[in-house]
XYZ file of C-alpha atoms in Angstrom:
652
model
C -18.749 -9.668 9.634
C -15.819 -7.416 8.781
C -14.641 -6.682 5.253
C -11.460 -4.709 4.580
C -10.341 -3.628 1.118
C -6.930 -2.316 0.073
C -5.932 -1.056 -3.375
C -2.415 -0.190 -4.493
C -1.542 1.529 -7.787
C 2.072 1.127 -8.931
C 3.765 2.024 -12.233
C 6.449 0.304 -14.331
C 7.539 -2.698 -12.256
C 9.572 -5.814 -13.129
C 10.308 -8.648 -10.664
C 12.750 -11.533 -10.163
C 11.531 -15.063 -9.383
C 12.663 -16.566 -6.068
C 13.193 -20.239 -5.254
C 10.235 -22.252 -3.922
C 10.169 -24.020 -0.583
C 7.736 -25.320 2.048
C 6.715 -24.854 5.662
C 5.119 -27.704 7.618
C 4.417 -29.525 4.357
C 2.669 -26.539 2.724
C 4.186 -25.530 -0.586
C 5.607 -22.035 -0.826
C 5.939 -20.458 -4.230
C 6.608 -17.170 -5.976
C 3.969 -15.973 -8.416
C 4.222 -13.424 -11.196
C 1.399 -11.392 -12.659
C 2.396 -9.551 -15.793
C 0.970 -7.011 -18.202
C 3.375 -5.959 -20.935
C 6.547 -4.677 -19.281
C 4.818 -4.440 -15.916
C 5.160 -7.443 -13.604
C 4.693 -8.083 -9.908
C 5.939 -11.063 -7.927
C 4.433 -12.224 -4.651
C 5.174 -15.158 -2.375
C 2.349 -16.946 -0.605
C 4.503 -17.109 2.531
C 3.004 -14.190 4.433
C 1.335 -12.938 1.207
C 4.387 -10.735 0.677
C 5.421 -8.329 -2.055
C 9.021 -9.462 -2.476
C 10.463 -7.015 -5.010
C 9.431 -4.061 -7.139
C 11.463 -2.955 -10.148
C 10.929 0.249 -12.131
C 12.994 2.789 -14.095
C 14.269 6.136 -12.885
C 14.176 9.359 -14.896
C 17.111 8.115 -16.996
C 15.545 4.713 -17.670
C 17.735 2.823 -15.164
C 15.855 -0.090 -13.589
C 15.997 -0.448 -9.803
C 14.276 -2.529 -7.152
C 12.574 -0.040 -4.839
C 11.603 -2.263 -1.908
C 13.891 -3.851 0.662
C 13.936 -7.632 1.031
C 15.881 -10.887 0.739
C 17.101 -13.271 -1.946
C 15.526 -16.492 -0.597
C 12.228 -17.555 0.942
C 14.175 -19.079 3.841
C 15.385 -15.621 4.829
C 11.785 -14.329 4.881
C 10.792 -17.249 7.136
C 13.488 -16.339 9.657
C 13.217 -12.532 9.479
C 11.680 -10.196 12.069
C 11.291 -6.986 10.034
C 8.066 -7.934 8.178
C 9.626 -7.071 4.796
C 6.722 -6.784 2.308
C 4.399 -8.794 4.569
C 0.642 -8.858 4.977
C -0.149 -7.890 8.579
C -3.015 -9.272 10.685
C -5.240 -10.407 12.299
C -4.541 -6.945 13.810
C -1.770 -4.722 12.433
C 0.416 -2.643 14.776
C 0.392 -2.979 18.572
C -2.118 -4.111 21.175
C -1.108 -2.896 24.635
C -0.611 -5.573 27.255
C -1.501 -8.231 24.651
C -5.093 -8.192 25.837
C -8.490 -6.599 25.280
C -12.082 -6.947 26.469
C -14.905 -7.519 23.975
C -18.567 -8.017 24.873
C -17.596 -8.552 28.509
C -14.949 -11.194 27.827
C -11.233 -10.599 28.468
C -9.035 -12.030 25.736
C -5.346 -12.601 26.430
C -3.204 -12.699 23.308
C 0.258 -14.081 22.613
C 2.781 -11.270 23.261
C 5.689 -10.930 20.863
C 7.102 -7.485 21.717
C 7.713 -7.381 25.439
C 4.295 -7.489 27.098
C 2.519 -6.396 23.928
C 1.325 -7.989 20.696
C 2.558 -6.572 17.379
C 1.225 -7.412 13.898
C -0.959 -10.279 15.102
C 1.510 -12.134 17.321
C 4.333 -14.645 16.703
C 2.112 -16.439 14.197
C 0.475 -13.430 12.639
C -0.734 -13.474 9.030
C 2.846 -12.648 7.926
C 4.133 -15.993 9.270
C 1.669 -18.412 7.653
C 1.392 -20.011 4.223
C -1.559 -18.722 2.218
C -3.472 -20.911 -0.252
C -3.445 -19.898 -3.913
C -7.160 -19.734 -4.704
C -7.060 -18.212 -8.201
C -4.203 -17.299 -10.506
C -4.246 -15.675 -13.955
C -0.659 -14.854 -14.895
C -1.150 -12.533 -17.863
C -3.706 -11.281 -20.372
C -5.907 -8.190 -20.026
C -6.598 -8.676 -16.288
C -3.882 -10.739 -14.581
C -4.387 -11.418 -10.871
C -3.744 -13.791 -7.993
C -5.990 -14.419 -4.982
C -4.552 -15.891 -1.777
C -6.718 -17.129 1.120
C -6.085 -18.050 4.742
C -8.311 -19.590 7.420
C -7.506 -18.237 10.886
C -8.933 -20.565 13.544
C -10.833 -19.571 16.671
C -8.242 -18.928 19.403
C -5.310 -18.418 17.017
C -2.824 -16.177 18.851
C -5.601 -15.684 21.435
C -8.098 -13.943 19.125
C -11.764 -14.967 19.332
C -13.607 -16.590 16.445
C -12.702 -18.141 13.122
C -11.875 -15.726 10.294
C -11.602 -16.330 6.571
C -9.208 -13.803 4.985
C -8.198 -13.195 1.387
C -5.937 -10.881 -0.561
C -6.074 -10.269 -4.301
C -3.196 -8.717 -6.227
C -4.381 -7.623 -9.692
C -3.115 -5.509 -12.602
C -6.089 -3.365 -13.557
C -4.842 -0.745 -16.000
C -1.423 0.097 -17.422
C 0.945 0.260 -14.456
C -1.738 -0.120 -11.794
C -1.606 -2.794 -9.123
C -4.695 -3.329 -6.999
C -4.361 -5.132 -3.665
C -7.689 -6.031 -2.052
C -7.903 -7.429 1.472
C -11.145 -9.049 2.597
C -12.010 -10.791 5.847
C -15.132 -12.425 7.240
C -15.780 -13.264 10.903
C -17.481 -16.662 10.793
C -18.807 -17.219 14.320
C -17.680 -14.581 16.858
C -17.071 -10.851 16.987
C -13.353 -10.170 16.629
C -11.009 -7.264 15.862
C -9.727 -7.209 12.265
C -7.252 -4.614 11.035
C -5.304 -5.649 7.923
C -2.405 -3.848 6.274
C 0.916 -4.651 4.621
C 4.505 -3.608 5.143
C 6.584 -2.814 2.028
C 9.814 -1.014 2.919
C 10.060 1.670 0.241
C 13.275 3.252 -0.978
C 12.181 4.775 -4.270
C 15.776 5.753 -5.028
C 16.509 2.003 -5.223
C 16.961 -0.536 -2.422
C 20.766 -0.237 -2.712
C 20.839 3.569 -2.783
C 21.542 4.077 0.912
C 19.285 5.889 3.359
C 16.088 7.806 2.577
C 16.881 10.898 4.658
C 17.060 13.081 1.524
C 13.669 11.859 0.254
C 11.033 14.578 0.435
C 7.773 13.575 2.123
C 4.424 15.215 2.688
C 1.855 13.620 5.030
C -1.731 14.871 5.005
C -2.294 14.456 8.716
C -2.308 17.367 11.165
C -2.510 15.152 14.260
C -0.705 12.109 15.638
C -1.645 9.517 18.255
C 0.899 9.939 21.040
C 2.632 6.807 22.342
C 4.248 5.763 25.616
C 7.772 4.404 25.986
C 6.607 0.993 24.706
C 5.079 2.644 21.582
C 1.522 1.976 22.799
C -0.929 4.857 22.139
C -1.793 6.870 25.237
C -5.207 7.765 23.821
C -4.237 11.391 23.237
C -4.493 12.862 19.736
C -2.077 15.780 19.472
C -1.423 18.401 16.757
C 1.830 18.156 14.778
C 2.244 21.925 14.472
C 5.658 23.140 15.695
C 6.912 19.572 16.170
C 9.287 17.364 14.126
C 6.204 15.361 13.075
C 4.817 18.201 10.942
C 4.948 17.126 7.285
C 1.859 19.027 6.177
C 4.253 20.883 3.900
C 6.932 18.830 2.132
C 10.199 18.323 4.056
C 13.093 15.938 3.669
C 12.736 12.879 5.906
C 15.997 13.727 7.653
C 15.344 17.434 8.174
C 14.362 16.977 11.839
C 14.861 13.281 12.515
C 17.736 14.061 14.933
C 15.179 15.603 17.290
C 13.623 12.145 17.779
C 14.940 9.095 19.535
C 15.865 6.578 16.799
C 13.487 7.942 14.139
C 9.832 8.031 13.087
C 7.429 5.295 14.197
C 4.087 7.005 14.755
C 0.477 6.916 13.596
C -0.968 9.992 11.867
C -4.681 10.784 12.000
C -5.491 11.791 8.431
C -7.289 15.087 7.874
C -9.531 14.186 4.956
C -13.066 12.929 5.506
C -13.367 11.668 1.932
C -13.764 7.957 1.273
C -10.384 7.843 -0.472
C -8.100 10.175 1.460
C -4.773 11.691 0.429
C -2.188 10.128 2.748
C 1.276 11.157 1.602
C 3.628 11.959 -1.256
C 7.265 10.808 -1.375
C 9.801 12.176 -3.891
C 13.393 11.155 -4.615
C 15.187 13.906 -6.526
C 18.130 11.822 -7.764
C 16.008 9.134 -9.425
C 13.049 11.391 -10.225
C 10.618 8.847 -8.805
C 7.545 9.979 -6.889
C 5.080 7.920 -4.853
C 1.590 9.182 -4.065
C -0.426 7.404 -1.368
C -4.190 7.533 -0.825
C -6.359 5.496 1.520
C -9.831 5.054 2.951
C -8.310 4.337 6.355
C -8.320 7.024 9.050
C -4.604 6.691 9.853
C -1.148 5.850 8.555
C 1.895 4.558 10.429
C 5.050 6.367 9.296
C 8.175 4.301 10.036
C 11.771 5.021 8.994
C 13.599 1.681 9.461
C 15.083 2.614 12.806
C 17.349 -0.397 13.344
C 20.643 0.360 15.080
C 22.994 -1.397 12.662
C 23.088 -2.495 9.041
C 21.059 -5.510 7.932
C 22.026 -7.876 5.109
C 19.484 -7.872 2.293
C 19.126 -8.647 -1.411
C 22.370 -9.318 -3.239
C 24.264 -9.121 0.037
C 23.676 -5.359 0.257
C 23.868 -4.066 3.803
C 20.801 -1.933 4.578
C 21.844 0.956 6.861
C 19.599 2.554 9.480
C 16.833 4.553 7.739
C 17.331 2.542 4.537
C 13.611 2.752 3.751
C 10.319 4.179 4.894
C 6.984 2.480 5.474
C 3.557 4.097 5.162
C 1.202 1.464 6.562
C -2.492 2.117 5.919
C -5.496 -0.198 5.814
C -6.668 0.803 2.370
C -3.834 2.015 0.248
C -3.351 3.482 -3.203
C 0.196 4.072 -4.424
C 1.283 5.584 -7.723
C 4.880 5.510 -8.830
C 5.300 7.569 -11.980
C 8.526 8.365 -13.807
C 9.840 9.731 -17.103
C 7.161 11.252 -19.378
C 4.397 9.807 -17.198
C 5.365 12.085 -14.329
C 3.857 14.979 -16.263
C 0.476 13.362 -15.885
C 0.934 13.211 -12.134
C 2.168 16.778 -12.015
C -0.822 17.842 -14.104
C -3.106 15.994 -11.750
C -1.566 17.845 -8.818
C -2.166 21.056 -10.777
C -5.842 20.148 -10.786
C -6.060 20.019 -7.006
C -5.939 23.160 -4.878
C -6.252 22.754 -1.108
C -7.114 25.890 0.849
C -8.243 26.771 4.392
C -11.622 28.254 5.323
C -12.188 30.861 8.049
C -12.658 27.945 10.478
C -9.273 26.528 9.465
C -10.851 23.635 7.555
C -8.802 22.467 4.588
C -10.823 22.091 1.397
C -10.099 21.189 -2.215
C -11.539 24.091 -4.207
C -11.369 22.787 -7.780
C -13.502 20.128 -9.435
C -11.794 17.049 -10.835
C -11.335 13.300 -10.680
C -9.564 10.705 -8.549
C -7.564 9.011 -11.326
C -5.515 10.032 -14.344
C -7.574 7.655 -16.489
C -10.664 9.764 -15.774
C -8.828 12.913 -16.879
C -7.856 11.166 -20.126
C -11.538 10.446 -20.851
C -12.742 13.843 -19.646
C -14.638 16.190 -22.003
C -15.083 19.090 -19.559
C -11.374 20.093 -19.563
C -11.150 19.916 -15.743
C -8.025 21.874 -14.765
C -6.490 21.570 -18.225
C -4.006 23.739 -20.119
C -5.722 24.955 -23.310
C -4.040 25.514 -26.681
C -2.651 25.957 -29.272
C -5.679 28.312 -29.295
C -8.040 28.392 -26.311
C -11.776 28.793 -26.861
C -13.442 28.608 -30.292
C -12.406 29.193 -33.884
C -15.418 29.596 -36.150
C -15.711 27.060 -38.946
C -12.422 25.504 -37.780
C -10.543 27.627 -40.327
C -8.721 30.913 -40.835
C -6.559 32.731 -43.374
C -3.077 33.977 -42.488
C -0.629 35.713 -44.837
C -2.688 34.618 -47.834
C -2.816 30.925 -46.860
C -6.091 29.280 -45.837
C -5.775 26.801 -42.977
C -8.383 24.136 -42.253
C -8.284 22.850 -38.686
C -9.639 19.746 -36.955
C -13.218 20.472 -35.902
C -14.279 19.042 -32.528
C -17.455 21.018 -31.694
C -19.781 20.742 -34.644
C -18.118 22.574 -37.531
C -15.977 24.621 -35.143
C -12.760 24.054 -33.208
C -12.727 24.256 -29.411
C -9.603 24.483 -27.203
C -7.130 23.441 -29.881
C -8.986 20.493 -31.398
C -9.211 16.787 -30.657
C -5.528 16.706 -29.692
C -5.296 20.074 -28.054
C -2.706 20.800 -25.407
C -5.043 19.300 -22.785
C -4.786 15.847 -24.380
C -1.006 15.434 -24.633
C 1.773 14.468 -22.209
C 3.987 17.390 -21.246
C 7.623 16.945 -20.261
C 8.658 17.895 -16.728
C 11.520 20.331 -17.243
C 12.070 21.633 -13.713
C 10.595 20.691 -10.363
C 11.245 22.170 -6.913
C 8.764 20.633 -4.492
C 9.312 22.758 -1.404
C 11.431 25.531 0.074
C 10.810 29.276 -0.247
C 9.823 29.130 -3.960
C 8.339 25.755 -4.969
C 7.445 25.400 -8.652
C 7.104 23.040 -11.584
C 7.731 23.799 -15.265
C 6.215 21.609 -17.996
C 7.083 21.864 -21.700
C 5.551 20.618 -24.954
C 6.615 20.743 -28.621
C 3.649 21.222 -30.952
C 4.591 20.116 -34.466
C 3.892 21.927 -37.737
C 0.454 20.812 -38.928
C -0.751 19.555 -35.549
C -4.550 19.844 -35.603
C -4.070 21.890 -38.819
C -2.096 24.781 -37.297
C 0.946 26.149 -39.159
C 4.489 25.950 -37.793
C 6.323 24.345 -34.915
C 5.729 25.833 -31.490
C 7.550 25.224 -28.201
C 5.362 25.959 -25.183
C 5.831 25.885 -21.425
C 3.770 26.453 -18.315
C 5.131 27.156 -14.842
C 3.049 26.730 -11.710
C 4.646 28.467 -8.713
C 3.732 29.353 -5.145
C 5.066 32.873 -4.690
C 3.859 34.107 -1.325
C 1.320 32.985 1.239
C -1.713 31.730 -0.759
C -0.443 33.150 -4.077
C -0.509 30.836 -7.092
C 1.300 32.047 -10.223
C 0.689 30.439 -13.630
C 2.919 31.584 -16.513
C 2.432 30.376 -20.083
C 5.190 30.904 -22.634
C 5.371 29.992 -26.316
C 7.696 30.549 -29.233
C 6.890 30.146 -32.931
C 9.911 28.431 -34.478
C 9.421 28.669 -38.252
C 5.980 30.028 -39.280
C 3.548 32.659 -38.126
C 0.742 31.023 -36.147
C -2.080 31.947 -33.766
C -1.283 31.255 -30.097
C -3.773 31.811 -27.292
C -2.950 29.805 -24.174
C -5.120 29.521 -21.099
C -6.187 26.973 -18.523
C -9.482 25.697 -17.237
C -9.736 25.185 -13.454
C -13.317 24.712 -12.311
C -13.379 26.797 -9.138
C -15.731 26.262 -6.240
C -14.010 28.090 -3.409
C -16.614 26.811 -0.980
C -15.161 23.351 -1.626
C -15.474 21.113 -4.668
C -18.212 19.099 -2.928
C -20.138 22.051 -1.481
C -22.855 22.217 -4.151
C -23.475 25.012 -6.653
C -21.779 28.422 -6.830
C -24.946 30.480 -7.331
C -24.627 32.141 -3.901
C -20.978 33.091 -4.413
C -20.305 36.753 -5.116
C -18.320 37.701 -8.212
C -16.961 40.981 -9.531
C -15.549 41.196 -13.074
C -13.536 44.255 -14.033
C -14.879 44.555 -17.559
C -17.540 46.827 -19.017
C -17.824 45.031 -22.379
C -18.377 41.534 -23.741
C -17.939 39.927 -27.176
C -21.488 38.721 -28.082
C -21.945 35.309 -29.705
C -23.996 33.671 -32.421
C -26.030 30.508 -31.860
C -22.860 28.366 -32.093
C -21.020 30.419 -29.449
C -18.788 32.060 -32.077
C -18.129 35.811 -31.575
C -19.989 38.044 -34.009
C -17.147 40.584 -34.007
C -19.144 43.157 -32.063
C -17.936 44.420 -28.676
C -20.961 45.412 -26.550
C -21.391 47.127 -23.174
C -22.651 45.083 -20.222
C -24.585 47.976 -18.690
C -28.238 47.114 -18.013
C -27.678 43.457 -18.938
C -27.363 40.272 -16.822
C -23.657 40.295 -17.759
C -22.915 43.355 -15.615
C -20.646 42.330 -12.739
C -18.777 45.625 -12.473
C -20.193 45.751 -8.957
C -20.128 42.570 -6.863
C -23.177 40.350 -7.372
C -24.173 36.792 -6.679
C -23.531 34.457 -9.591
C -27.160 33.336 -9.506
C -28.722 36.789 -9.131
C -29.672 37.015 -12.831
C -28.564 33.695 -14.295
C -32.190 32.754 -15.035
C -32.253 35.507 -17.682
C -29.585 33.666 -19.685
C -30.094 30.371 -21.505
C -28.244 27.614 -19.590
C -25.874 30.011 -17.818
C -22.813 32.194 -18.375
C -20.324 31.329 -21.137
C -19.028 34.618 -22.532
C -15.767 36.523 -23.068
C -15.307 39.828 -21.247
C -13.019 42.552 -22.621
C -11.073 43.719 -19.574
C -11.060 47.465 -18.902
C -7.527 47.858 -17.603
C -4.708 48.854 -19.953
C -2.013 47.905 -17.451
C 0.295 44.998 -18.209
C -1.020 43.029 -15.204
C -4.762 43.632 -15.262
C -7.301 43.213 -12.516
C -9.612 40.453 -13.774
C -12.080 39.367 -11.085
C -12.813 38.672 -7.417
C -14.860 35.730 -6.148
C -16.106 35.427 -2.553
C -17.822 32.561 -0.705
C -19.497 33.708 2.502
C -19.888 30.295 4.142
C -16.203 29.345 3.955
C -14.879 32.906 4.096
C -12.592 32.213 1.132
C -11.895 34.901 -1.459
C -10.029 34.579 -4.758
C -8.556 37.590 -6.557
C -7.338 37.138 -10.147
C -4.935 39.264 -12.168
C -3.562 38.531 -15.638
C -1.752 39.952 -18.642
C -4.383 38.761 -21.146
C -6.944 41.204 -22.632
C -9.979 39.014 -21.952
C -11.547 36.480 -19.622
C -14.113 33.774 -20.369
C -16.702 33.521 -17.589
C -18.313 30.067 -17.567
C -20.626 28.590 -14.938
C -20.234 24.844 -15.581
C -23.488 24.750 -17.525
C -22.850 21.343 -19.094
C -21.442 19.539 -16.070
C -24.356 17.151 -15.582
C -24.303 14.102 -13.294
C -20.511 14.012 -13.526
C -18.897 11.707 -10.964
C -15.875 13.489 -9.547
C -13.409 13.297 -6.681
C -14.350 10.936 -3.897
C -17.416 9.825 -5.876
C -19.113 13.228 -5.442
C -21.527 13.939 -8.316
C -21.124 17.385 -9.889
C -24.187 19.126 -11.330
C -24.735 22.283 -13.453
C -23.322 25.449 -11.848
C -21.208 23.394 -9.422
C -18.232 25.640 -10.271
C -17.206 28.722 -12.195
C -14.346 29.257 -14.625
C -12.509 32.513 -15.230
C -10.266 31.670 -18.183
C -7.965 34.598 -18.916
C -7.217 34.663 -22.637
C -6.982 36.504 -25.915
C -10.378 37.110 -27.495
C -12.063 33.991 -28.942
C -11.871 33.574 -32.742
C -9.555 36.605 -32.877
C -7.835 35.085 -35.910
C -11.056 35.746 -37.873
C -11.803 39.210 -36.450
C -9.206 41.891 -37.289
C -10.815 44.310 -34.781
C -9.933 41.952 -31.896
C -6.462 42.023 -30.274
C -4.178 39.904 -32.453
C -3.151 36.413 -31.341
C -0.604 35.917 -34.165
C 2.967 35.121 -33.128
C 5.673 35.365 -35.801
C 8.848 33.227 -35.982
C 11.402 34.089 -33.344
C 8.890 36.068 -31.303
C 7.798 35.002 -27.839
C 4.340 34.794 -26.323
C 3.810 35.237 -22.565
C 0.580 35.036 -20.580
C 0.799 35.403 -16.793
C -1.962 34.769 -14.254
C -1.829 35.426 -10.504
C -4.364 33.976 -8.072
C -4.379 35.492 -4.590
C -6.418 33.667 -1.958
C -7.471 35.220 1.328
C -9.761 34.278 4.188
C -12.313 36.824 5.337
C -13.338 36.564 9.000
C -16.603 38.450 8.591
């Protein structure tokens, strides 16, 4: 038995209904599933996605997949627009194979080869509507097809199904399943939307920026049949490990891209690719459990007539065909969530050249919304704790929103980690890629005085240098501002276990001791002869047993320079080292003490001490301790906090 599952996540789609028809007496229809302003339409002829509508950054609605106006055109077409592909997607050389000692000859439909299941592949049959719930909390449609023994030459009867379902706001799940009923048989299901996220009438996709997370391709012969060789993409036009425009090197290829990439990730749900259209502001992120993805750039030699009579030029769309697929299309204010999610993923080589994600986190934005550990989050208006959730400023007593007992932590229930930031600027690649996010915090938000405009810029400066710059301006009242962020670092890899064997050095000879509620007492104490002394490099776990639960303390940095040396972390097994500098006077050292049985990326379960945090910041509760460096920003004055992470790989 073979069971294949595919899931697709898509945001903000509206569809047009097409006319019904029939093939060989079987009724063909178009079916809508709808959730609020999100709707998807599918035809049961070839189980096809026939159109996808969503807004651009200015709110303009466009259809972002190529296709036709009538079912008749889909019946007669040869491009597989939006089609389900099977029994075996892609090509089978010589239209034959041997299985369990038996040679099976298939029906060729591309020269001597079989493509996408043959002339009567799963894209050319009428599927039965098994279940259909049009709207409500969980709208879905399930289509089924019985493929007989010997169909197109394949052995054995197969029962296949596909379910299109709206799971959460702006998420479309597509699940393929298949069961071999009586004989062993190859099954490899996929589907074939032609994506132009600038809009299907916007011309070619050569200016789209794409990143593909595959460092190897499967080489093909002149008939596009794999030779069996898996070759690296480095120094070839196929290298999209870093983002490039689709057209940047397409002239070095005959016709265009039509090649399978072997994906690098070994996770169950692998990152496949990211596509970005600057003009519309739309971005598509693809993940899959499949080991490969076919990248195809619509390489026809002349324009094809499509929806509304529009003539699709060569390279009018791109296809990313995987077996198990997750796509997110996020625009407008929602794109900040995606950008924030990207900010919570840091991929970095080890000394063996292995790419690893070195921060803890989740697979979906929904999980970040429900998160209480602040994985990767920006923290504010005031990071860390404020005792009693109150303070007095210029003679006025302010009562804040408590969210940790009687105290406030990381800005309250609606701190800066729980709001949607606006994407102000975004440069995905080139010599200085960066993204700037902004947020307006209103007077009275969580009890704080005055309006504040804040921004954060994430930028890649040099090789393995990540810069994070926080800025804020108090518009009309004096207010405390202490911005930071909360990556959970495990430079051995987020799924490598605990960090107790990693070596850390913190350039601070004093800490701010705490009471039983983790509120600073106001004293500044030396670390000498205590378990908090990391002035010389030591393993994180060397003395952690002398502290209840683990480290969670603010260090007063020794340096008086503007850009201070904060800490160095080293992981011997991977060879990775992280060096941190910042303009803040303090750093909170936390060893993930309360991360307990937390299901994270790829289903990996994080446990206590599975990461460490080095949150550069002003001193905690400084607003209630006049001997601490002030965090008060007055109207018209600007606040800036810069952090620089430098990553290196040690060969010893």
